[in-house]
Short mmCIF file of C-alpha atoms in Angstrom, two decimals:
data_model
loop_
_atom_site.label_atom_id
_atom_site.label_comp_id
_atom_site.label_asym_id
_atom_site.label_seq_id
_atom_site.Cartn_x
_atom_site.Cartn_y
_atom_site.Cartn_z
CA MET R 1 -17.43 -39.42 -1.08
CA GLY R 2 -13.98 -38.33 -2.77
CA ARG R 3 -13.12 -38.57 -6.39
CA ARG R 4 -9.76 -39.93 -7.46
CA ARG R 5 -8.32 -39.02 -10.97
CA GLU R 6 -4.66 -39.76 -11.37
CA ALA R 7 -2.37 -37.11 -14.53
CA GLU R 8 0.54 -37.96 -15.92
CA GLY R 9 3.31 -38.03 -13.94
CA TYR R 10 5.83 -35.29 -13.92
CA GLY R 11 10.09 -36.17 -13.45
CA LEU R 12 11.67 -39.36 -13.25
CA GLY R 13 9.19 -41.59 -11.32
CA GLY R 14 6.97 -38.46 -10.67
CA GLY R 15 3.37 -38.26 -10.38
CA ILE R 16 0.10 -36.10 -9.10
CA ILE R 17 -3.18 -37.25 -7.41
CA GLU R 18 -5.74 -35.37 -7.57
CA TYR R 19 -8.83 -35.88 -4.99
CA ARG R 20 -11.98 -33.70 -6.20
CA ILE R 21 -15.16 -33.47 -4.00
CA SER R 22 -17.87 -31.13 -5.95
CA ASP R 23 -15.93 -27.88 -6.34
CA MET R 24 -13.45 -28.30 -3.44
CA ARG R 25 -9.99 -30.41 -4.25
CA ILE R 26 -7.53 -31.68 -2.65
CA CYS R 27 -4.12 -32.07 -4.26
CA GLY R 28 -0.69 -33.80 -4.45
CA ARG R 29 2.65 -35.03 -5.79
CA TRP R 30 5.51 -36.90 -5.36
CA LYS R 31 8.69 -37.22 -5.99
CA ALA R 32 10.93 -40.82 -6.91
CA GLY R 33 12.78 -40.38 -2.70
CA GLY R 34 15.68 -42.73 -3.43
CA GLY R 35 14.81 -45.79 -0.93
CA ARG R 36 12.42 -43.64 1.29
CA ASN R 37 9.27 -44.79 1.88
CA THR R 38 6.01 -42.88 1.99
CA VAL R 39 5.54 -43.50 5.90
CA ASN R 40 8.97 -42.81 6.54
CA ALA R 41 8.79 -39.68 4.55
CA LEU R 42 5.70 -38.43 6.11
CA ARG R 43 7.85 -38.77 9.44
CA GLU R 44 10.54 -36.76 8.83
CA ARG R 45 8.60 -33.56 8.68
CA GLU R 46 11.25 -31.44 6.02
CA ARG R 47 10.21 -33.62 3.66
CA LEU R 48 5.92 -32.66 4.40
CA LYS R 49 4.91 -29.58 2.48
CA VAL R 50 1.74 -28.30 2.54
CA GLU R 51 0.80 -25.60 0.80
CA GLY R 52 -2.57 -22.99 0.10
CA SER R 53 -4.16 -19.85 -0.39
CA GLY R 54 -6.73 -19.77 1.12
CA LYS R 55 -9.48 -22.40 2.42
CA MET R 56 -9.12 -22.35 -1.64
CA LYS R 57 -7.04 -25.56 -2.71
CA MET R 58 -4.17 -27.51 0.33
CA LEU R 59 -1.38 -29.14 -2.30
CA ILE R 60 1.00 -31.74 -0.37
CA GLU R 61 4.55 -32.78 -1.52
CA PHE R 62 6.32 -35.12 -0.28
CA TRP R 63 9.24 -37.66 -1.27
CA ILE R 64 7.89 -41.67 -2.01
CA SER R 65 10.90 -43.68 -3.83
CA ASP R 66 8.99 -45.67 -6.31
CA ILE R 67 5.70 -44.63 -8.20
CA GLY R 68 3.91 -48.15 -7.67
CA TYR R 69 3.64 -46.05 -3.61
CA ARG R 70 0.51 -44.09 -5.54
CA ARG R 71 -2.60 -45.54 -4.11
CA ARG R 72 -1.03 -45.68 -0.86
CA ALA R 73 -0.54 -42.60 -1.00
CA ALA R 74 -3.37 -41.69 -1.99
CA TYR R 75 -5.12 -42.57 1.10
CA ILE R 76 -3.16 -40.83 2.36
CA LEU R 77 -4.28 -37.33 1.40
CA TYR R 78 -7.32 -38.21 1.54
CA ALA R 79 -6.78 -39.09 5.48
CA ILE R 80 -5.78 -35.29 5.57
CA PHE R 81 -8.37 -34.04 4.43
CA HIS R 82 -10.68 -34.90 6.00
CA ILE R 83 -8.32 -34.74 9.49
CA LEU R 84 -9.24 -31.07 7.85
CA ASN R 85 -12.02 -31.48 7.83
CA ALA R 86 -11.98 -29.55 5.00
CA SER R 87 -14.89 -30.45 3.23
CA ALA R 88 -16.95 -27.90 5.42
CA PHE R 89 -15.50 -25.06 4.49
CA ALA R 90 -15.82 -23.25 1.02
CA VAL R 91 -14.66 -20.98 -1.64
CA PRO R 92 -17.09 -20.13 -4.34
CA PHE R 93 -16.09 -20.78 -7.39
CA GLY R 94 -17.04 -19.32 -11.07
CA SER R 95 -19.12 -22.41 -12.01
CA TRP R 96 -20.49 -21.39 -9.12
CA ILE R 97 -24.28 -18.44 -8.68
CA ASP R 98 -23.87 -16.92 -5.61
CA VAL R 99 -26.68 -16.29 -4.09
CA LYS R 100 -26.64 -12.26 -3.04
CA VAL R 101 -24.43 -10.78 -6.20
CA GLU R 102 -26.36 -12.82 -8.35
CA CYS R 103 -29.71 -13.40 -7.55
CA GLY R 104 -30.46 -10.38 -5.12
CA ALA R 105 -31.12 -11.99 -1.47
CA VAL R 106 -29.95 -9.70 0.95
CA GLY R 107 -29.49 -11.93 4.00
CA ASP R 108 -29.68 -10.12 7.32
CA GLY R 109 -32.01 -11.53 8.50
CA LYS R 110 -34.86 -8.72 8.28
CA ALA R 111 -34.66 -8.94 4.69
CA ASP R 112 -37.70 -11.82 3.09
CA ASP R 113 -34.60 -13.67 0.46
CA THR R 114 -37.61 -16.43 -0.44
CA ALA R 115 -37.97 -14.42 -4.14
CA ALA R 116 -35.04 -14.00 -4.26
CA ILE R 117 -33.71 -18.07 -3.37
CA GLN R 118 -36.04 -19.69 -6.08
CA LYS R 119 -34.63 -17.94 -8.29
CA GLY R 120 -31.16 -19.03 -7.68
CA LEU R 121 -32.71 -22.36 -7.81
CA ASP R 122 -34.56 -21.58 -10.90
CA LEU R 123 -31.00 -20.83 -11.75
CA ILE R 124 -29.37 -24.78 -11.42
CA ARG R 125 -32.46 -26.77 -11.86
CA PRO R 126 -32.58 -27.28 -16.06
CA GLU R 127 -31.61 -29.71 -17.13
CA ASP R 128 -28.91 -27.48 -19.80
CA SER R 129 -27.60 -25.78 -17.12
CA LYS R 130 -24.44 -25.01 -16.65
CA ARG R 131 -23.98 -24.31 -13.22
CA LYS R 132 -25.34 -26.23 -10.53
CA ILE R 133 -24.52 -25.25 -6.97
CA LEU R 134 -26.10 -22.66 -5.50
CA TYR R 135 -23.60 -20.90 -3.12
CA PHE R 136 -24.43 -19.03 0.19
CA PRO R 137 -22.43 -16.82 1.48
CA ALA R 138 -22.41 -15.61 5.61
CA GLY R 139 -25.09 -14.82 6.46
CA THR R 140 -29.23 -15.24 7.50
CA TYR R 141 -31.79 -15.56 4.75
CA ARG R 142 -35.39 -15.21 5.98
CA ILE R 143 -38.00 -17.49 3.71
CA THR R 144 -41.41 -16.50 3.89
CA GLY R 145 -42.15 -19.49 2.11
CA THR R 146 -40.77 -23.39 0.50
CA ILE R 147 -38.45 -22.89 -1.45
CA GLN R 148 -37.85 -25.85 -3.65
CA ALA R 149 -36.29 -28.07 -5.96
CA VAL R 150 -37.83 -30.04 -8.05
CA ARG R 151 -39.50 -31.92 -11.26
CA ALA R 152 -40.55 -31.20 -13.70
CA LYS R 153 -38.82 -33.64 -16.24
CA HIS R 154 -37.15 -36.06 -15.63
CA ARG R 155 -33.56 -34.70 -15.62
CA GLU R 156 -34.00 -31.93 -13.52
CA SER R 157 -32.59 -31.22 -10.51
CA GLN R 158 -30.22 -33.75 -10.93
CA GLY R 159 -26.44 -33.23 -9.98
CA ILE R 160 -27.13 -29.73 -8.28
CA GLY R 161 -25.88 -28.91 -4.77
CA LEU R 162 -26.33 -26.43 -1.93
CA GLN R 163 -23.09 -24.88 -0.70
CA GLY R 164 -23.13 -22.55 2.15
CA GLU R 165 -19.83 -21.51 4.32
CA GLY R 166 -20.57 -23.46 7.36
CA PRO R 167 -23.91 -23.99 9.69
CA ASP R 168 -23.63 -21.26 11.61
CA LYS R 169 -23.34 -18.94 9.10
CA SER R 170 -24.65 -19.31 6.08
CA VAL R 171 -28.50 -19.53 8.43
CA ILE R 172 -32.02 -19.76 6.45
CA VAL R 173 -34.24 -18.21 8.91
CA TYR R 174 -37.73 -20.04 8.60
CA ASP R 175 -40.40 -16.70 8.96
CA GLY R 176 -43.63 -17.65 7.55
CA LYS R 177 -47.47 -19.03 7.79
CA GLY R 178 -47.10 -22.46 8.99
CA ASP R 179 -47.73 -25.76 8.36
CA GLU R 180 -45.73 -26.45 5.00
CA PRO R 181 -41.44 -27.35 5.00
CA MET R 182 -39.26 -25.34 4.54
CA LEU R 183 -36.56 -26.52 2.29
CA ARG R 184 -39.10 -28.95 -0.63
CA TRP R 185 -35.57 -31.10 -2.39
CA GLY R 186 -37.20 -33.17 -5.18
CA SER R 187 -33.26 -33.20 -6.79
CA TRP R 188 -31.28 -36.56 -6.65
CA TYR R 189 -27.38 -37.48 -6.88
CA SER R 190 -27.29 -33.57 -5.46
CA THR R 191 -25.21 -32.09 -2.23
CA ILE R 192 -26.57 -29.86 0.60
CA ARG R 193 -23.47 -28.83 2.00
CA SER R 194 -23.13 -26.26 4.80
CA LEU R 195 -25.77 -24.69 6.14
CA GLY R 196 -28.06 -24.27 9.02
CA PHE R 197 -31.93 -24.66 9.03
CA GLN R 198 -34.57 -22.94 11.84
CA PRO R 199 -37.54 -21.22 12.33
CA LYS R 200 -37.24 -17.13 13.18
CA GLU R 201 -35.63 -16.25 16.56
CA VAL R 202 -38.34 -14.69 18.73
CA GLU R 203 -37.38 -12.21 22.37
CA GLY R 204 -36.02 -13.27 24.49
CA GLY R 205 -34.01 -15.76 21.69
CA ARG R 206 -35.42 -18.61 21.97
CA ARG R 207 -36.48 -19.75 18.12
CA GLU R 208 -40.41 -21.30 17.99
CA VAL R 209 -41.17 -24.42 18.18
CA GLU R 210 -43.76 -24.71 20.43
CA GLY R 211 -47.41 -22.61 19.55
CA GLY R 212 -47.65 -20.34 16.91
CA ALA R 213 -45.36 -20.76 12.37
CA LYS R 214 -43.21 -23.26 12.39
CA PRO R 215 -41.94 -25.15 9.10
CA THR R 216 -42.85 -29.45 9.10
CA ALA R 217 -39.46 -29.84 8.57
CA GLY R 218 -35.91 -28.00 7.56
CA ILE R 219 -35.20 -30.41 4.17
CA TRP R 220 -38.36 -32.32 3.12
CA PHE R 221 -37.45 -34.83 0.73
CA GLY R 222 -39.48 -35.00 -2.52
CA PRO R 223 -42.63 -35.18 -4.64
CA GLY R 224 -40.57 -37.07 -6.59
CA PHE R 225 -38.72 -40.83 -6.20
CA SER R 226 -34.65 -39.74 -6.02
CA THR R 227 -32.07 -41.34 -4.71
CA ALA R 228 -28.01 -40.48 -4.50
CA ASN R 229 -28.08 -37.62 -2.23
CA GLU R 230 -26.29 -35.81 -0.09
CA VAL R 231 -26.50 -34.05 3.33
CA SER R 232 -23.38 -33.07 4.91
CA ASP R 233 -22.11 -30.15 7.94
CA CYS R 234 -25.41 -28.68 8.27
CA ALA R 235 -27.37 -28.12 10.96
CA PHE R 236 -31.22 -28.74 11.74
CA ARG R 237 -32.54 -26.77 15.16
CA ASP R 238 -35.79 -26.18 17.16
CA LEU R 239 -37.78 -27.96 14.51
CA PRO R 240 -40.77 -30.93 14.07
CA ILE R 241 -38.49 -32.77 11.59
CA GLY R 242 -34.37 -31.69 10.47
CA ILE R 243 -35.06 -34.27 7.72
CA GLN R 244 -38.08 -35.86 6.15
CA GLY R 245 -37.51 -38.49 3.55
CA GLY R 246 -41.10 -38.59 1.58
CA THR R 247 -44.88 -39.04 2.96
CA ASP R 248 -46.93 -41.85 1.98
CA LYS R 249 -48.25 -40.89 0.05
CA THR R 250 -45.48 -39.73 -2.29
CA GLN R 251 -42.98 -41.95 -3.66
CA GLY R 252 -39.61 -43.29 -1.65
CA GLN R 253 -36.29 -41.06 -1.43
CA ALA R 254 -33.98 -43.76 -1.34
CA GLU R 255 -29.60 -44.03 -0.98
CA VAL R 256 -29.12 -40.61 0.90
CA ALA R 257 -26.10 -40.24 2.60
CA VAL R 258 -26.56 -37.47 5.86
CA GLU R 259 -22.46 -36.98 7.01
CA LYS R 260 -21.63 -35.34 10.04
CA CYS R 261 -24.94 -32.93 10.91
CA LEU R 262 -26.25 -30.75 13.92
CA PHE R 263 -29.43 -31.50 14.63
CA GLU R 264 -30.44 -30.15 18.19
CA ARG R 265 -34.30 -29.47 20.11
CA CYS R 266 -36.21 -31.12 16.90
CA ASP R 267 -38.57 -33.54 17.73
CA PHE R 268 -36.76 -35.55 14.76
CA GLY R 269 -34.18 -35.20 13.65
CA LEU R 270 -35.25 -38.30 11.02
CA LEU R 271 -38.54 -39.12 9.98
CA LEU R 272 -38.41 -41.67 7.30
CA ALA R 273 -42.42 -41.58 5.57
CA ASN R 274 -42.33 -44.00 2.63
CA TRP R 275 -41.76 -47.57 1.85
CA ASN R 276 -38.82 -46.84 -0.75
CA SER R 277 -36.88 -44.25 1.88
CA LEU R 278 -34.87 -47.20 1.78
CA ASP R 279 -31.08 -47.82 2.85
CA TRP R 280 -30.42 -44.26 4.11
CA TRP R 281 -26.85 -43.92 5.89
CA LEU R 282 -26.67 -41.39 8.25
CA TRP R 283 -22.35 -40.80 9.28
CA ASP R 284 -20.81 -38.61 12.39
CA CYS R 285 -23.81 -36.78 13.35
CA ARG R 286 -24.49 -34.85 16.43
CA PHE R 287 -27.99 -35.23 18.36
CA MET R 288 -28.83 -32.87 21.44
CA GLU R 289 -32.17 -32.87 23.10
CA CYS R 290 -34.26 -34.26 20.04
CA GLY R 291 -37.50 -35.76 21.51
CA THR R 292 -36.84 -38.37 18.68
CA ALA R 293 -33.24 -38.24 17.60
CA VAL R 294 -33.99 -41.92 13.80
CA SER R 295 -36.95 -42.87 13.72
CA ASN R 296 -39.13 -44.73 10.91
CA ASP R 297 -42.80 -44.12 13.22
CA PRO R 298 -44.83 -42.37 12.08
CA GLY R 299 -44.30 -43.67 8.30
CA CYS R 300 -41.59 -46.56 7.18
CA GLY R 301 -37.92 -47.39 5.64
CA ASN R 302 -35.49 -47.79 6.56
CA TYR R 303 -31.74 -46.84 7.74
CA ASN R 304 -28.66 -47.13 9.57
CA VAL R 305 -26.74 -44.69 12.06
CA TYR R 306 -22.90 -45.24 12.14
CA ARG R 307 -20.30 -43.40 14.77
CA SER R 308 -23.20 -40.94 16.54
CA ALA R 309 -23.85 -39.11 19.81
CA PHE R 310 -26.74 -39.07 21.01
CA LYS R 311 -27.56 -36.71 24.42
CA ASN R 312 -30.78 -36.52 26.27
CA SER R 313 -32.96 -37.74 24.22
CA LYS R 314 -35.47 -36.81 25.37
CA LYS R 315 -38.33 -40.46 23.62
CA ARG R 316 -35.84 -42.41 22.51
CA ASP R 317 -32.29 -41.56 20.22
CA CYS R 318 -34.20 -44.54 17.58
CA LYS R 319 -37.34 -45.86 16.69
CA ILE R 320 -38.08 -48.84 13.79
CA GLY R 321 -42.08 -49.40 13.00
CA ASN R 322 -41.76 -50.84 9.70
CA LEU R 323 -39.17 -53.26 9.09
CA GLY R 324 -35.85 -54.02 6.86
CA GLY R 325 -32.36 -54.24 7.61
CA PHE R 326 -31.08 -52.71 10.37
CA ALA R 327 -27.33 -51.31 11.57
CA PHE R 328 -26.63 -48.88 14.69
CA VAL R 329 -22.51 -49.24 14.98
CA GLU R 330 -19.83 -46.99 17.37
CA ASN R 331 -22.44 -44.24 18.69
CA VAL R 332 -22.62 -43.04 21.50
CA SER R 333 -25.93 -42.62 23.80
CA GLU R 334 -26.01 -40.53 27.02
CA GLY R 335 -28.43 -38.85 29.17
CA SER R 336 -31.49 -40.92 26.82
CA GLN R 337 -34.14 -42.10 27.47
CA PRO R 338 -33.65 -45.39 25.86
CA PHE R 339 -31.25 -45.93 22.84
CA LEU R 340 -33.73 -48.54 20.17
CA ILE R 341 -36.72 -48.93 20.50
CA SER R 342 -38.38 -51.89 17.72
CA ASP R 343 -41.70 -53.07 17.34
CA ARG R 344 -43.36 -55.73 18.06
CA HIS R 345 -44.29 -57.38 14.91
CA SER R 346 -44.79 -60.66 13.97
CA ALA R 347 -42.46 -60.28 10.88
CA GLY R 348 -38.43 -60.55 11.67
CA ALA R 349 -35.94 -57.73 10.90
CA ASN R 350 -31.28 -57.42 10.06
CA LEU R 351 -31.01 -55.66 12.75
CA THR R 352 -26.97 -54.91 14.02
CA LEU R 353 -26.37 -53.63 17.39
CA GLN R 354 -21.98 -53.22 16.98
CA GLY R 355 -20.18 -51.39 19.88
CA ASN R 356 -22.21 -48.76 20.87
CA ARG R 357 -22.06 -46.86 24.59
CA ILE R 358 -25.31 -46.90 25.88
CA THR R 359 -25.28 -44.86 29.52
CA ARG R 360 -28.68 -44.41 30.06
CA ALA R 361 -30.77 -41.82 32.35
CA LYS R 362 -33.28 -41.77 35.20
CA ASP R 363 -37.14 -41.49 33.04
CA ASP R 364 -39.23 -40.21 36.01
CA ASP R 365 -42.30 -40.46 33.18
CA SER R 366 -42.44 -43.95 32.50
CA PRO R 367 -44.65 -46.47 34.22
CA ARG R 368 -41.63 -49.52 33.71
CA ASP R 369 -38.15 -49.43 32.83
CA PRO R 370 -38.09 -50.65 28.95
CA GLY R 371 -34.19 -50.58 28.88
CA SER R 372 -31.90 -49.69 26.77
CA ILE R 373 -32.57 -51.74 24.32
CA SER R 374 -36.32 -53.26 22.76
CA ILE R 375 -36.86 -55.95 19.87
CA GLY R 376 -39.93 -56.18 19.41
CA HIS R 377 -39.59 -58.97 16.16
CA PRO R 378 -37.58 -62.04 15.39
CA GLY R 379 -35.11 -60.93 14.45
CA PRO R 380 -32.37 -62.07 13.46
CA ASN R 381 -31.05 -59.93 15.57
CA LEU R 382 -26.90 -59.04 16.12
CA LEU R 383 -25.40 -57.31 19.00
CA LEU R 384 -21.06 -56.73 19.47
CA GLY R 385 -19.63 -55.39 21.97
CA ASN R 386 -22.17 -53.19 23.22
CA THR R 387 -21.63 -51.36 26.43
CA PHE R 388 -24.48 -50.57 29.29
CA THR R 389 -24.13 -47.67 31.88
CA ARG R 390 -27.45 -47.32 33.95
CA HIS R 391 -29.42 -44.67 36.15
CA ALA R 392 -29.21 -46.62 40.19
CA ASP R 393 -33.13 -46.44 39.85
CA LEU R 394 -33.64 -47.53 36.96
CA PRO R 395 -34.34 -51.44 37.40
CA GLY R 396 -33.62 -52.55 34.04
CA PRO R 397 -32.97 -54.90 31.85
CA ASP R 398 -30.61 -53.61 29.15
CA LEU R 399 -31.81 -55.01 26.87
CA ARG R 400 -35.78 -56.82 26.25
CA LEU R 401 -36.51 -59.24 24.17
CA SER R 402 -40.56 -59.62 24.10
#
């Protein structure tokens, strides 16, 4: 999320607020406005001025009546930033390493860019590296093996990031032997933004999913413990697993935010597979025609899903195998099989379902209707304001407690 910095005021009753998200920034300044408050000033269009140079920066200038409105001004700037969705786009900064210019990547979908990308990752990984962002200009980057940023020392791969121009513009394509992840990510306090991950396209435009060589996952977090990572504005298509959080033989991957990502035609969108892969938060994501969108089975760990969309999941939208704390809030599911399946368990789990809208499709393969939500543990369970709609041929019930 953004980090606010308030600078020295300039002029009488004026000041500057700057929001900085990685190397993207949005700045705003205000001046004394003779009795006008912030809201009214923004409503008067002649008092609102937006300036910028391409996608490099945005400057919002408006009038307020009192320097005491600085906090409200900061909230408005933050809202404008997200409305404009500026974080989904980027331009290179001098502090970034360009994977084409400095590392020799081609990005034409034909050349093997594995070594060039790995060179860039090795440049940002050291503890004493002055440049921490590896930038992927628009292009299709073909890799023939796993690329990785792992830690040999405690502070290696800390605070680093990968940045593309957009998930449909900067795409990493796997064309390897299979049975390995595309990206092995052992970093912490890191970001992965605006990149696409998918297998190599095959004849007719269909991507390799069933049969043939395929990666195990788009991003695999591990093997060492990591925390405070972010994956945002990325796309994962036609993969066995979009993002995987550890395994039962590695360490946990905790406190991870997955924001505004697309998971399309993946067997699993997100799979958590370690006991300490805890407190994953998914916000504003889309899961389209996946097998199971989000799960900790097979595996363990816990997750929370907010304001996300599920469409035509073949098995279920969400699965809970091992227990913990889970929340599903203000999600929309259309045409999927069950929205949530939680296996039977004698122990309890804290489960919240609030404000979800669930429209079930007909399931011709199931011998009985498991319900839109099936909970097999004793709770505590909190359900508030959920809306259920199901195909006329489905007998129900919408909620099954067993």
